[in-house]
Amino acid sequence: MKKILSGNEAVARGVYEASVVFASAYPGTPSTEILQNISTYKEIYSEWAPNEKVALETAIGASIAGGRSFAAMKHVGLNVAADPLFTFAYTGVTGGCVVVTADEPGMHSSQNEQDNRNYAKFAKIPMLEPSNSQESKDMIVDAYALSELYDSVVLFRMTTRVCHSKSLVEFKDRKEVGIIPYVKKFDKYVAVPAIGRSLRHKVEERTNKLKEYSEHSKWNYVVNNHAEIGVISSGVSFEYANEVFGDTVNYLKLGFTYPLPEKLIADFCDNNKTIYIIEENDPYIEDFARSLGKKVFGKDLFPYTGEMTPDVIKRAVLGQNFESLVPNPELFVGRPPTFCTGCPHRGFFYELGKKRKKIIVSGDIGCYSLAVGEPYNMMDSLICMGASFSAGHGMQKIMDMKSDDDRRVVTVMGDSTFFHTGINSLINTVYNNGNTINVILDNRITGMTGQQDNPGTGFNLSHESSVIMDIEKIVRALGIQHVRRVNPNNLQEVKETINWALELETTSVIITDWPCKLKKTYNDDDMVKYDKMWQTKDMVLEDKCVGCKACLRSGCASLVFNVEKNKTEINSNTCVGCDVCKQICPYDAIVKDDRYV
Amino acid sequence: MSKSIKVVGVGGQGTILLAKILTTVLVNAGYDVKMSEIHGMSQRGGSVSSEIRFGDKVNSPVIEKGDASILVSLEQMEAARHIDYLNKDGILIVNNYKIHSMVTLNGKVKYPNNIIDELSKQVKTYVVDGTKQAIELGFDKVMNIIILGALAKALGISDLKWEDAIKENVKPKFLELNLKAFRLGLSQVN
C-alpha cells in the first residue's frame, strides 16, 4: 500500500514497523508531529517529556531495560539533550535507540540555524540523513538494526522540508522483535571514570567498523549518468539537485553521513572533472572532501545560510532562474504572525507596555515571543527555552550596580517553558536573592507548536487524566513569598499587579491564568473556572466611537479601523468577547453584543 | 514533466485542507505527488502557503519562482505577495476578500484597494467571491472548498475524483455542505 505522508508521519510509521516500544519527545517545530503520530500506534508506549534532556534520558532507560526506544526533538532541543547523548554514545544500547534531530535551514520557526550533523561527529555516533518520506521510513527501520549491530545510539538528521513535505510511501508490516531480557551490565552502563576510559576505546573500535560500513552502506551510492560533472549531496538537497540537473550529472548520494565514506568520496571526486557539493547549513561533507585533498565547489559558490532550493542552485551554478513576474510592492504590506483573537497574552502585554520606560523585558521561546512585534514591541532579549528568568536575573544584577538607572527586569515565559527549564532558572533567582519580576503566562497548554498537553494541563499524550501540577504551589514551594495569580483579560487587575510587583524589592512571580483560544481539551474544573469563555462577542457603538484608535493598541486582529468612517469596527465572525478592547476604550463605545450574551 | 500549484492565504483560512484534498485527488489518480508547507509560527495570523507538485516523477517538494502554473490565493494581498511564483502564462485564482495585517489594522498603512485590477493586467485571473458565498451557504469556513471547486475547473484535468477526495478529508457531518461549496466553486470558472 502506498500513502502520501509527511516525513514526520513516515518516521512514525518507521518507528512502528521497527517494533519500537517506547518513544518520548518535547514538542518543537519542525519535529512535533513525529511523536503525535507515534501516539496513534497502540503498540508503542509514548509520552511527552517536559524537555528534550528528559525525553532522551527516558529513551536511554528504555533501551537499557531491553526495549527499542526513540526520542525526537528540534535542532536546539538536541543542545538540551546533549549531556545524556554524549555518554550514551559511550555506553551503547541494549534495545536499539534512535534520536531524531529536526534542523531548520532558513530558520522558519527557530532562533538559529545550527547544523546538527556536527553532533554525530562530536559524539562519535552513526548518523542517517533521509531525503524524502520513503527514506524517512525505511532509514528508521534500518537505523534500529544498525543501532543494535554496532551497539550505538543512532542520530537521525532531518530538516524542515523533509519533516513537513509529503511524498508517497510504501508500507510494510511491523516486525516484532520483542523486549530483550534484562541483565545487569555494570561495565557497560555505569559510566564512572574507570569504565568511561575503557568505553572510550570501544567507541574508537566502533567508529572504525562504521567507517567500513559507510563505504558499502546501501544509503551511500553513485548514480552514474556518464557525465563529466559530479554532484555530492545529502538530505533534501539531493532532491533539489535532481530537479536542477536531472540526468546531466553524476551523483554521489549520501544517506549514511557519519562516519562519511572516505574511499567512495575520494573515488567519485577522482572520476569526475568538476565536483559540486550541495548541502544545507555547514560545509560538513565539503570540509571532509577537502581534507582528502580534493578540489570541489561548495560554500565558495553556494550560500552559507538558508535552503539549497532549486532556484538557489540554479543561480549559483547556471547563473539564471525561471523568468518570473515581478511583484508590485505597492500591492502588499508585511503580514507578520500575531496573537490570535482572544489570546490571553494580549491583555497582559498591553498593560506591561505602559511601563516600557521603567522596565527591561527578558523574553522566551513560545507564542509570547510574538510580543516583539507591533503594537507591543516588548522584548529586550530572547535566547532559548527557559532563559528569560535566568538571563533576566543576570541583567538585573548588573542594572542594580548602576546608580543612575533604576530599571527593573521583567521576565516572561509560558507554562510549558516553565516546566521545560524555567523551574531551574527560577530556583537560581530565589537562591541568589534576585529581585526580578517573573511572569508565567499560563495559557494552560503548549501553544506555539499546536496544542500539546504538558504537566500543567491535567492530560498526558495518551489522553489519560494525570496530576495537574499547580504552578502557584510550585513557585511558593521554591520559597517565593510574593506570588499573585491574575486574569490577563482583566486589565485593572493586571495593572494593579504589575504596579505591586514594581514596588517590591525582591523576587516576585505573576501568573496570568487564562486558556489559549485554540485549546481543545478541558478539565471539568476549567469549565467552572473560565466561565463563559469565548461565548460572547463585543461590538462598537458607532455613534460613540470618536476614532481615537486607543483600542487598536490592544493589537487584536478582530479590530479593523475603517479609515473612511474614522471609526473602529469589530469583526463579529472572529471576535470571542475577551473584552480587552472594551476596557481600553475611553469613550465606552465598545459593549457586549446582546445577540451573543 | 511536473506541474506546480501554489496555494497561499492567511493562517486559519484553510489553505492546508485545500492542499490536502488537492493532494489526495492527484495521488488517487496515480500521479507522483509532493506537497510542501511550512507550519509553526506562521499559523498565527501570518502569511501561509502550501506547494503541490505532481507528474510522472517529482523531485523537489518546493516550487521555484516562475514555475507555478496555477496560483490559488484565499486572500487579495497574499496573491500580490506571491505572484512571482506564477508562470507568466499561468492562472491566478483569487478569493475576493481582504484580511488586514497588524500594520493596516491600525490605519498606519492603507490596505491597497486596486490589487485585483492590477494583477488581472499581469496574468489571467479568476476572481471568486468565496467568502461571501460561503457565508451565504451558512458557514464562512467552506470558502476554501468553493475556491477548490474553481481550481478543479481551471486545472482542467478530467477523470479526477474530486468529490471522493473531499469525502476522504472532511468530517461526515460537514460533507454535504462541502460538496455544495465545491459545486458552487466549479460553476465560477468558465
Coordinates of C-alpha atoms in Angstrom, one line a residue, chain A residues 2-4 29-30 33 108-110 131-132 160-161 164-168 236 239-240 242-244 307 309-311 314 321-328 330-340 346 367 369-370 374-375 447-451 518 549 552 555-561 563-564 571 573, chain B residues 2 9-10 20 23-24 27 31-47 51 53 57-67 75-78 80-88 97 99-112 114-115 118-119 122-123 135 140:
Chain A
K2 CA 1.3 3.5 -0.9
K3 CA 0.2 6.5 1.0
I4 CA 1.2 10.2 0.9
T29 CA 8.9 22.7 15.1
P30 CA 9.6 21.0 12.8
E33 CA 4.2 15.8 14.6
H108 CA 11.4 29.2 9.6
S109 CA 10.4 28.8 13.3
S110 CA 13.7 28.9 15.1
S131 CA 15.9 13.0 1.5
N132 CA 12.1 12.2 1.4
T160 CA 12.2 21.2 7.8
R161 CA 11.4 20.3 4.2
H164 CA 7.0 18.8 6.5
S165 CA 6.9 17.9 2.9
K166 CA 4.7 15.0 1.8
S167 CA 5.5 12.2 -0.7
L168 CA 4.5 8.7 -1.4
V236 CA 16.6 17.2 0.7
E239 CA 16.1 16.2 -4.4
Y240 CA 16.8 19.8 -5.3
N242 CA 18.0 16.3 -9.2
E243 CA 15.4 18.9 -10.0
V244 CA 18.0 21.2 -11.4
E307 CA 17.8 26.3 2.0
T309 CA 16.3 25.0 -3.1
P310 CA 16.4 24.6 -6.9
D311 CA 16.4 28.3 -7.5
K314 CA 20.5 27.4 -10.5
N321 CA 16.4 31.2 -12.9
F322 CA 12.9 30.8 -14.5
E323 CA 11.5 34.0 -15.9
S324 CA 9.0 35.3 -13.4
L325 CA 6.5 38.1 -12.8
V326 CA 7.7 40.9 -10.7
P327 CA 5.6 41.6 -7.6
N328 CA 4.4 45.2 -7.2
E330 CA 2.7 48.8 -3.6
L331 CA 0.1 46.0 -3.7
F332 CA 1.0 44.3 -0.4
V333 CA 2.4 45.0 3.1
G334 CA 4.0 42.8 5.6
R335 CA 1.9 40.2 7.5
P336 CA 3.9 39.0 10.5
P337 CA 2.4 36.4 12.7
T338 CA 0.4 37.9 15.6
F339 CA -1.5 36.9 18.7
C340 CA -4.8 35.2 17.9
R346 CA -2.7 40.4 24.7
C367 CA 3.8 32.4 21.4
S369 CA 7.6 36.0 21.6
L370 CA 5.1 37.5 19.1
E374 CA 3.5 45.7 16.6
P375 CA 1.9 47.2 18.6
G447 CA 0.6 26.8 22.3
M448 CA 3.1 27.7 19.6
T449 CA 3.7 24.1 18.5
G450 CA 0.0 23.4 18.1
Q451 CA -1.7 22.5 21.4
L518 CA -7.0 27.3 20.4
K549 CA -7.7 54.3 17.9
L552 CA -6.0 49.3 18.4
G555 CA -3.2 44.6 18.9
C556 CA -6.3 42.5 18.3
A557 CA -6.8 41.1 14.7
S558 CA -10.6 41.4 15.1
L559 CA -10.5 45.2 15.3
V560 CA -10.5 46.9 11.9
F561 CA -10.1 50.6 11.6
V563 CA -10.5 54.9 7.5
E564 CA -13.4 56.3 5.6
N571 CA -15.3 41.5 13.1
N573 CA -17.1 36.4 12.8
Chain B
S2 CA 5.9 18.0 -13.4
G9 CA -3.5 32.6 2.3
V10 CA -3.6 33.8 5.9
K20 CA -4.7 18.2 1.3
T23 CA -3.0 16.2 -3.0
T24 CA -5.5 13.3 -2.3
V27 CA -2.5 10.7 -5.6
Y31 CA 0.4 10.7 -10.1
D32 CA 3.7 11.1 -8.2
V33 CA 2.9 14.0 -5.9
K34 CA 5.0 16.1 -3.5
M35 CA 3.5 18.7 -1.2
S36 CA 5.3 21.1 1.0
E37 CA 4.2 23.5 3.6
I38 CA 5.7 25.4 6.5
H39 CA 3.9 25.3 9.8
G40 CA 4.8 26.6 13.2
M41 CA 5.0 30.3 13.9
S42 CA 3.3 31.5 10.7
Q43 CA 0.0 29.9 11.5
R44 CA -0.7 32.7 14.0
G45 CA -2.4 35.2 11.6
G46 CA 0.7 35.2 9.3
S47 CA 1.1 34.6 5.6
E51 CA 3.0 23.9 -2.6
R53 CA 3.9 19.4 -7.4
K57 CA 8.2 11.8 -11.2
V58 CA 8.7 14.7 -8.9
N59 CA 12.0 15.6 -7.3
S60 CA 11.8 18.9 -5.4
P61 CA 9.0 19.3 -3.0
V62 CA 9.2 23.1 -3.3
I63 CA 8.1 25.4 -6.2
E64 CA 10.6 27.8 -7.8
K65 CA 9.6 31.4 -8.7
G66 CA 8.1 31.4 -12.1
D67 CA 7.3 27.7 -12.1
E75 CA -6.8 36.5 0.2
Q76 CA -6.1 39.5 -2.1
M77 CA -2.9 40.8 -0.7
E78 CA -1.4 37.3 -0.5
A80 CA 0.1 40.1 -4.9
R81 CA 2.8 38.9 -2.5
H82 CA 3.3 35.6 -4.2
I83 CA 2.6 36.5 -7.8
D84 CA 6.3 35.9 -8.7
Y85 CA 5.8 32.2 -8.2
L86 CA 3.4 32.1 -11.1
N87 CA 4.5 31.3 -14.6
K88 CA 3.7 34.3 -16.9
Y97 CA -11.6 39.0 0.3
I99 CA -7.7 40.3 5.7
H100 CA -5.9 43.1 7.4
S101 CA -2.5 42.7 8.8
M102 CA -1.3 44.4 12.0
V103 CA 0.1 47.3 10.0
T104 CA -3.1 48.0 8.1
L105 CA -5.5 47.3 11.0
N106 CA -4.2 50.2 13.0
G107 CA -4.5 52.5 10.0
K108 CA -0.8 53.2 9.8
V109 CA -0.7 51.9 6.3
K110 CA -3.7 51.5 4.0
Y111 CA -4.7 48.2 2.6
P112 CA -4.2 48.5 -1.2
N114 CA -6.5 48.0 -6.6
I115 CA -4.9 44.6 -6.1
E118 CA -3.5 45.3 -11.2
L119 CA -3.0 41.6 -11.0
Q122 CA -0.4 40.9 -15.4
V123 CA -1.9 37.4 -15.6
I135 CA -21.4 32.9 4.4
D140 CA -17.8 31.0 6.3

